[in-house]
Coordinates of C-alpha atoms in Angstrom, one line a residue:
Chain A
N3 CA -8.4 172.5 -62.5
A4 CA -11.7 173.2 -60.7
G5 CA -12.8 171.0 -57.8
V6 CA -16.3 170.2 -56.8
M7 CA -18.5 173.3 -57.0
Q8 CA -21.5 173.9 -54.9
N9 CA -23.9 176.8 -55.1
P10 CA -25.2 178.7 -53.5
R11 CA -22.8 178.7 -50.5
H12 CA -25.4 180.2 -48.3
L13 CA -29.2 179.9 -48.7
V14 CA -31.9 181.4 -46.6
R15 CA -35.5 180.2 -46.9
R16 CA -38.7 180.8 -45.0
R17 CA -40.7 177.8 -43.7
G18 CA -42.8 176.3 -46.5
Q19 CA -40.5 177.5 -49.4
E20 CA -38.4 175.3 -51.6
A21 CA -34.7 175.0 -51.5
R22 CA -32.5 173.9 -54.5
L23 CA -28.9 173.0 -53.9
R24 CA -26.6 172.5 -56.8
C25 CA -23.4 170.4 -57.1
S26 CA -21.1 170.4 -60.1
P27 CA -18.7 167.4 -59.8
M28 CA -15.1 167.5 -60.8
K29 CA -14.4 167.1 -64.5
G30 CA -14.6 163.5 -65.5
H31 CA -16.5 162.4 -62.4
S32 CA -19.7 160.5 -62.9
H33 CA -20.6 159.7 -59.3
V34 CA -22.1 162.2 -56.8
Y35 CA -22.9 161.9 -53.1
W36 CA -24.8 164.2 -50.8
Y37 CA -24.2 164.5 -47.1
R38 CA -25.9 166.6 -44.5
Q39 CA -24.4 168.0 -41.3
L40 CA -26.8 169.1 -38.7
P41 CA -25.6 171.5 -36.0
E42 CA -23.2 169.8 -33.5
E43 CA -23.4 166.5 -35.5
G44 CA -21.2 164.7 -38.0
L45 CA -21.9 164.5 -41.7
K46 CA -24.6 161.9 -42.5
F47 CA -24.9 160.2 -45.9
M48 CA -28.1 161.0 -47.8
V49 CA -27.9 159.8 -51.3
Y50 CA -25.5 158.4 -54.0
L51 CA -26.2 159.0 -57.7
Q52 CA -24.7 158.3 -61.0
K53 CA -25.6 160.0 -64.2
E54 CA -29.4 159.7 -64.5
N55 CA -29.6 157.0 -61.7
I56 CA -30.1 156.9 -58.0
I57 CA -27.9 154.1 -56.6
D58 CA -28.4 154.4 -52.9
E59 CA -30.9 156.7 -51.2
S60 CA -31.0 155.0 -47.8
G61 CA -30.1 158.2 -46.0
M62 CA -32.7 160.4 -47.6
P63 CA -35.8 161.5 -45.6
K64 CA -38.9 159.8 -47.1
E65 CA -40.8 163.0 -47.6
R66 CA -39.9 166.4 -49.1
F67 CA -36.4 165.5 -50.2
S68 CA -35.4 164.5 -53.7
A69 CA -32.2 164.4 -55.7
E70 CA -31.2 164.1 -59.4
F71 CA -28.1 164.0 -61.5
P72 CA -29.2 164.5 -65.1
K73 CA -27.2 163.6 -68.1
E74 CA -26.3 167.3 -68.6
G75 CA -25.8 169.8 -65.8
P76 CA -25.2 169.7 -62.1
S77 CA -26.7 167.4 -59.5
I78 CA -29.7 169.0 -57.7
L79 CA -30.8 168.3 -54.1
R80 CA -34.3 169.6 -53.7
I81 CA -36.1 170.2 -50.4
Q82 CA -39.8 171.1 -50.6
Q83 CA -41.7 172.9 -47.9
V84 CA -38.7 173.5 -45.8
V85 CA -38.9 173.4 -42.0
R86 CA -36.5 174.8 -39.4
G87 CA -35.1 171.3 -38.8
D88 CA -33.7 171.3 -42.4
S89 CA -31.2 174.0 -41.4
A90 CA -27.9 172.4 -41.9
A91 CA -24.8 172.3 -44.0
Y92 CA -25.2 170.2 -47.1
F93 CA -22.0 168.7 -48.7
C94 CA -21.6 167.2 -52.1
A95 CA -18.8 164.9 -53.1
S96 CA -17.9 163.4 -56.4
S97 CA -15.8 160.5 -57.5
P98 CA -14.7 158.9 -60.8
A99 CA -16.2 155.6 -61.9
G100 CA -15.9 152.9 -59.3
G101 CA -17.1 154.8 -56.3
R102 CA -14.5 153.8 -53.8
A103 CA -14.8 155.9 -50.6
D104 CA -11.2 157.1 -50.7
T105 CA -11.7 158.8 -54.0
Q106 CA -14.5 161.1 -53.0
Y107 CA -13.7 164.8 -53.4
F108 CA -15.8 167.2 -51.4
G109 CA -17.2 170.6 -52.2
P110 CA -17.3 173.5 -49.8
G111 CA -20.9 172.9 -48.8
T112 CA -24.2 174.9 -48.9
R113 CA -25.3 176.4 -45.6
L114 CA -29.1 176.4 -45.5
T115 CA -30.9 178.5 -42.9
V116 CA -34.7 178.2 -42.5
L117 CA -36.3 181.1 -40.8
Chain B
G17 CA -25.6 150.3 -37.5
D18 CA -22.1 151.7 -38.1
S19 CA -21.0 154.6 -36.0
V20 CA -17.9 156.8 -35.3
T21 CA -17.2 158.5 -32.0
Q22 CA -14.4 161.1 -31.7
M23 CA -13.3 163.4 -28.9
E24 CA -15.1 166.7 -28.6
G25 CA -13.3 169.9 -29.2
P26 CA -12.2 172.4 -29.4
V27 CA -8.6 171.3 -28.8
T28 CA -6.2 174.2 -28.2
L29 CA -2.5 173.6 -28.5
S30 CA 0.6 175.7 -28.7
E31 CA 2.8 175.4 -31.8
E32 CA 5.1 172.3 -31.7
A33 CA 2.9 170.5 -29.2
F34 CA 2.0 166.9 -29.6
L35 CA -1.5 166.2 -30.9
T36 CA -3.8 163.2 -30.3
I37 CA -7.4 163.2 -31.4
N38 CA -9.2 160.0 -30.3
C39 CA -11.5 158.1 -32.6
T40 CA -13.4 154.8 -32.0
Y41 CA -15.8 153.0 -34.2
T42 CA -18.5 150.4 -34.3
A43 CA -19.0 148.4 -37.4
T44 CA -19.7 145.0 -38.7
G45 CA -17.0 143.3 -40.8
Y46 CA -13.8 145.0 -41.7
P47 CA -14.4 148.7 -42.5
S48 CA -11.9 151.1 -44.1
L49 CA -11.0 154.0 -41.8
F50 CA -10.3 157.6 -42.8
W51 CA -9.3 161.0 -41.4
Y52 CA -10.6 164.1 -43.2
V53 CA -9.6 167.7 -42.6
Q54 CA -11.7 170.8 -43.2
Y55 CA -10.0 174.2 -43.4
P56 CA -12.1 177.3 -42.9
G57 CA -14.4 177.9 -45.9
E58 CA -13.3 174.8 -47.7
G59 CA -14.6 171.3 -48.4
L60 CA -13.4 168.2 -46.7
Q61 CA -10.0 166.8 -47.8
L62 CA -8.9 163.3 -47.3
L63 CA -5.9 163.4 -44.9
L64 CA -5.1 159.7 -44.5
K65 CA -6.6 156.2 -44.6
A66 CA -6.1 152.6 -43.5
T67 CA -7.9 149.7 -45.0
K68 CA -7.1 146.8 -42.7
A69 CA -6.0 146.0 -39.2
D70 CA -2.6 147.2 -38.1
D71 CA -2.3 149.4 -41.2
K72 CA -0.8 152.9 -40.5
G73 CA -2.0 155.8 -42.6
S74 CA 0.3 158.8 -42.7
N75 CA 0.4 162.2 -44.5
K76 CA 1.8 165.7 -43.8
G77 CA 3.2 164.5 -40.4
F78 CA -0.1 163.1 -39.3
E79 CA -0.5 159.3 -38.7
A80 CA -3.1 156.9 -37.4
T81 CA -3.1 153.2 -36.9
Y82 CA -6.0 150.9 -37.5
R83 CA -6.5 149.0 -34.1
K84 CA -9.1 146.3 -34.5
E85 CA -8.7 145.0 -30.9
T86 CA -9.7 148.4 -29.5
T87 CA -11.7 149.5 -32.5
S88 CA -9.8 152.7 -32.7
F89 CA -8.1 155.0 -35.2
H90 CA -6.5 157.8 -33.2
L91 CA -4.9 160.7 -35.1
E92 CA -1.5 161.9 -33.9
K93 CA 1.1 164.4 -34.9
G94 CA 4.4 165.0 -33.2
S95 CA 4.6 168.8 -33.6
V96 CA 1.6 170.8 -34.7
Q97 CA 1.8 174.1 -36.6
V98 CA -0.5 177.1 -36.7
S99 CA -1.5 176.0 -40.3
D100 CA -2.9 172.7 -38.9
S101 CA -5.8 174.7 -37.3
A102 CA -8.9 173.1 -38.8
V103 CA -11.7 170.6 -38.1
Y104 CA -10.8 167.0 -38.2
F105 CA -13.3 164.2 -39.0
C106 CA -12.9 160.5 -38.5
A107 CA -14.9 158.3 -40.9
L108 CA -15.4 154.7 -41.9
S109 CA -16.8 152.9 -44.9
P110 CA -17.8 149.2 -45.0
G111 CA -15.3 147.5 -47.2
T112 CA -15.3 149.0 -50.7
A113 CA -18.8 150.5 -50.4
S114 CA -19.0 154.2 -51.1
K115 CA -21.1 155.4 -48.2
L116 CA -19.0 157.2 -45.5
T117 CA -20.0 157.4 -41.8
F118 CA -18.5 160.4 -40.0
G119 CA -17.8 161.4 -36.5
T120 CA -18.9 164.8 -35.3
G121 CA -15.6 166.4 -36.0
T122 CA -12.9 167.9 -33.6
R123 CA -11.9 171.5 -34.0
L124 CA -8.1 172.1 -33.5
Q125 CA -6.8 175.5 -32.8
V126 CA -3.0 176.0 -32.7
T127 CA -1.5 179.2 -31.3
L128 CA 1.9 180.7 -31.4

């Protein structure tokens, strides 16, 4: 019974490149959340998606960041033209319908390093 | 906006010692409060929760009480084990909304 899967676990990019982070929710879950953890800080909410819809993107930076959760396939967090300040751990969580906070199941995270 | 403050780590204890990790919050209304645990190389797992004032959440020997008067949700365990070594995160969500606000995490190291 697989949990939330994230890949890659570690990603290295040079400044100006694009980073694509993938999240496969638990089976039967239709809600996905992305959080970012900068060094020495707590996790910060970025975006909440349901299949094919963005529900809340209040935590997403206005430029270079985008997220999608297509009808088929994993959720993708995309960062264009990465900068050193994007280096962080990115966590994905999923939940079944309803979206109550106590039913969010987290993946192991993707550690992004920007050189 | 909402925020969570928890004590800085690392916290190093001997096995069977008493554990307290402090957590205080700032929020409007009546948030739900959570403790998550992250073991090395794994994702965050929900450890316990409380949804209203004076509720006590408990799991695996850990407990925390929702104190509205002091806006606190301190995590306690009477006797820690080496297997409790992990990073502990305090978090809140406003009512039934999905968005979680986390503290910075406290690393616990338990030694024999």
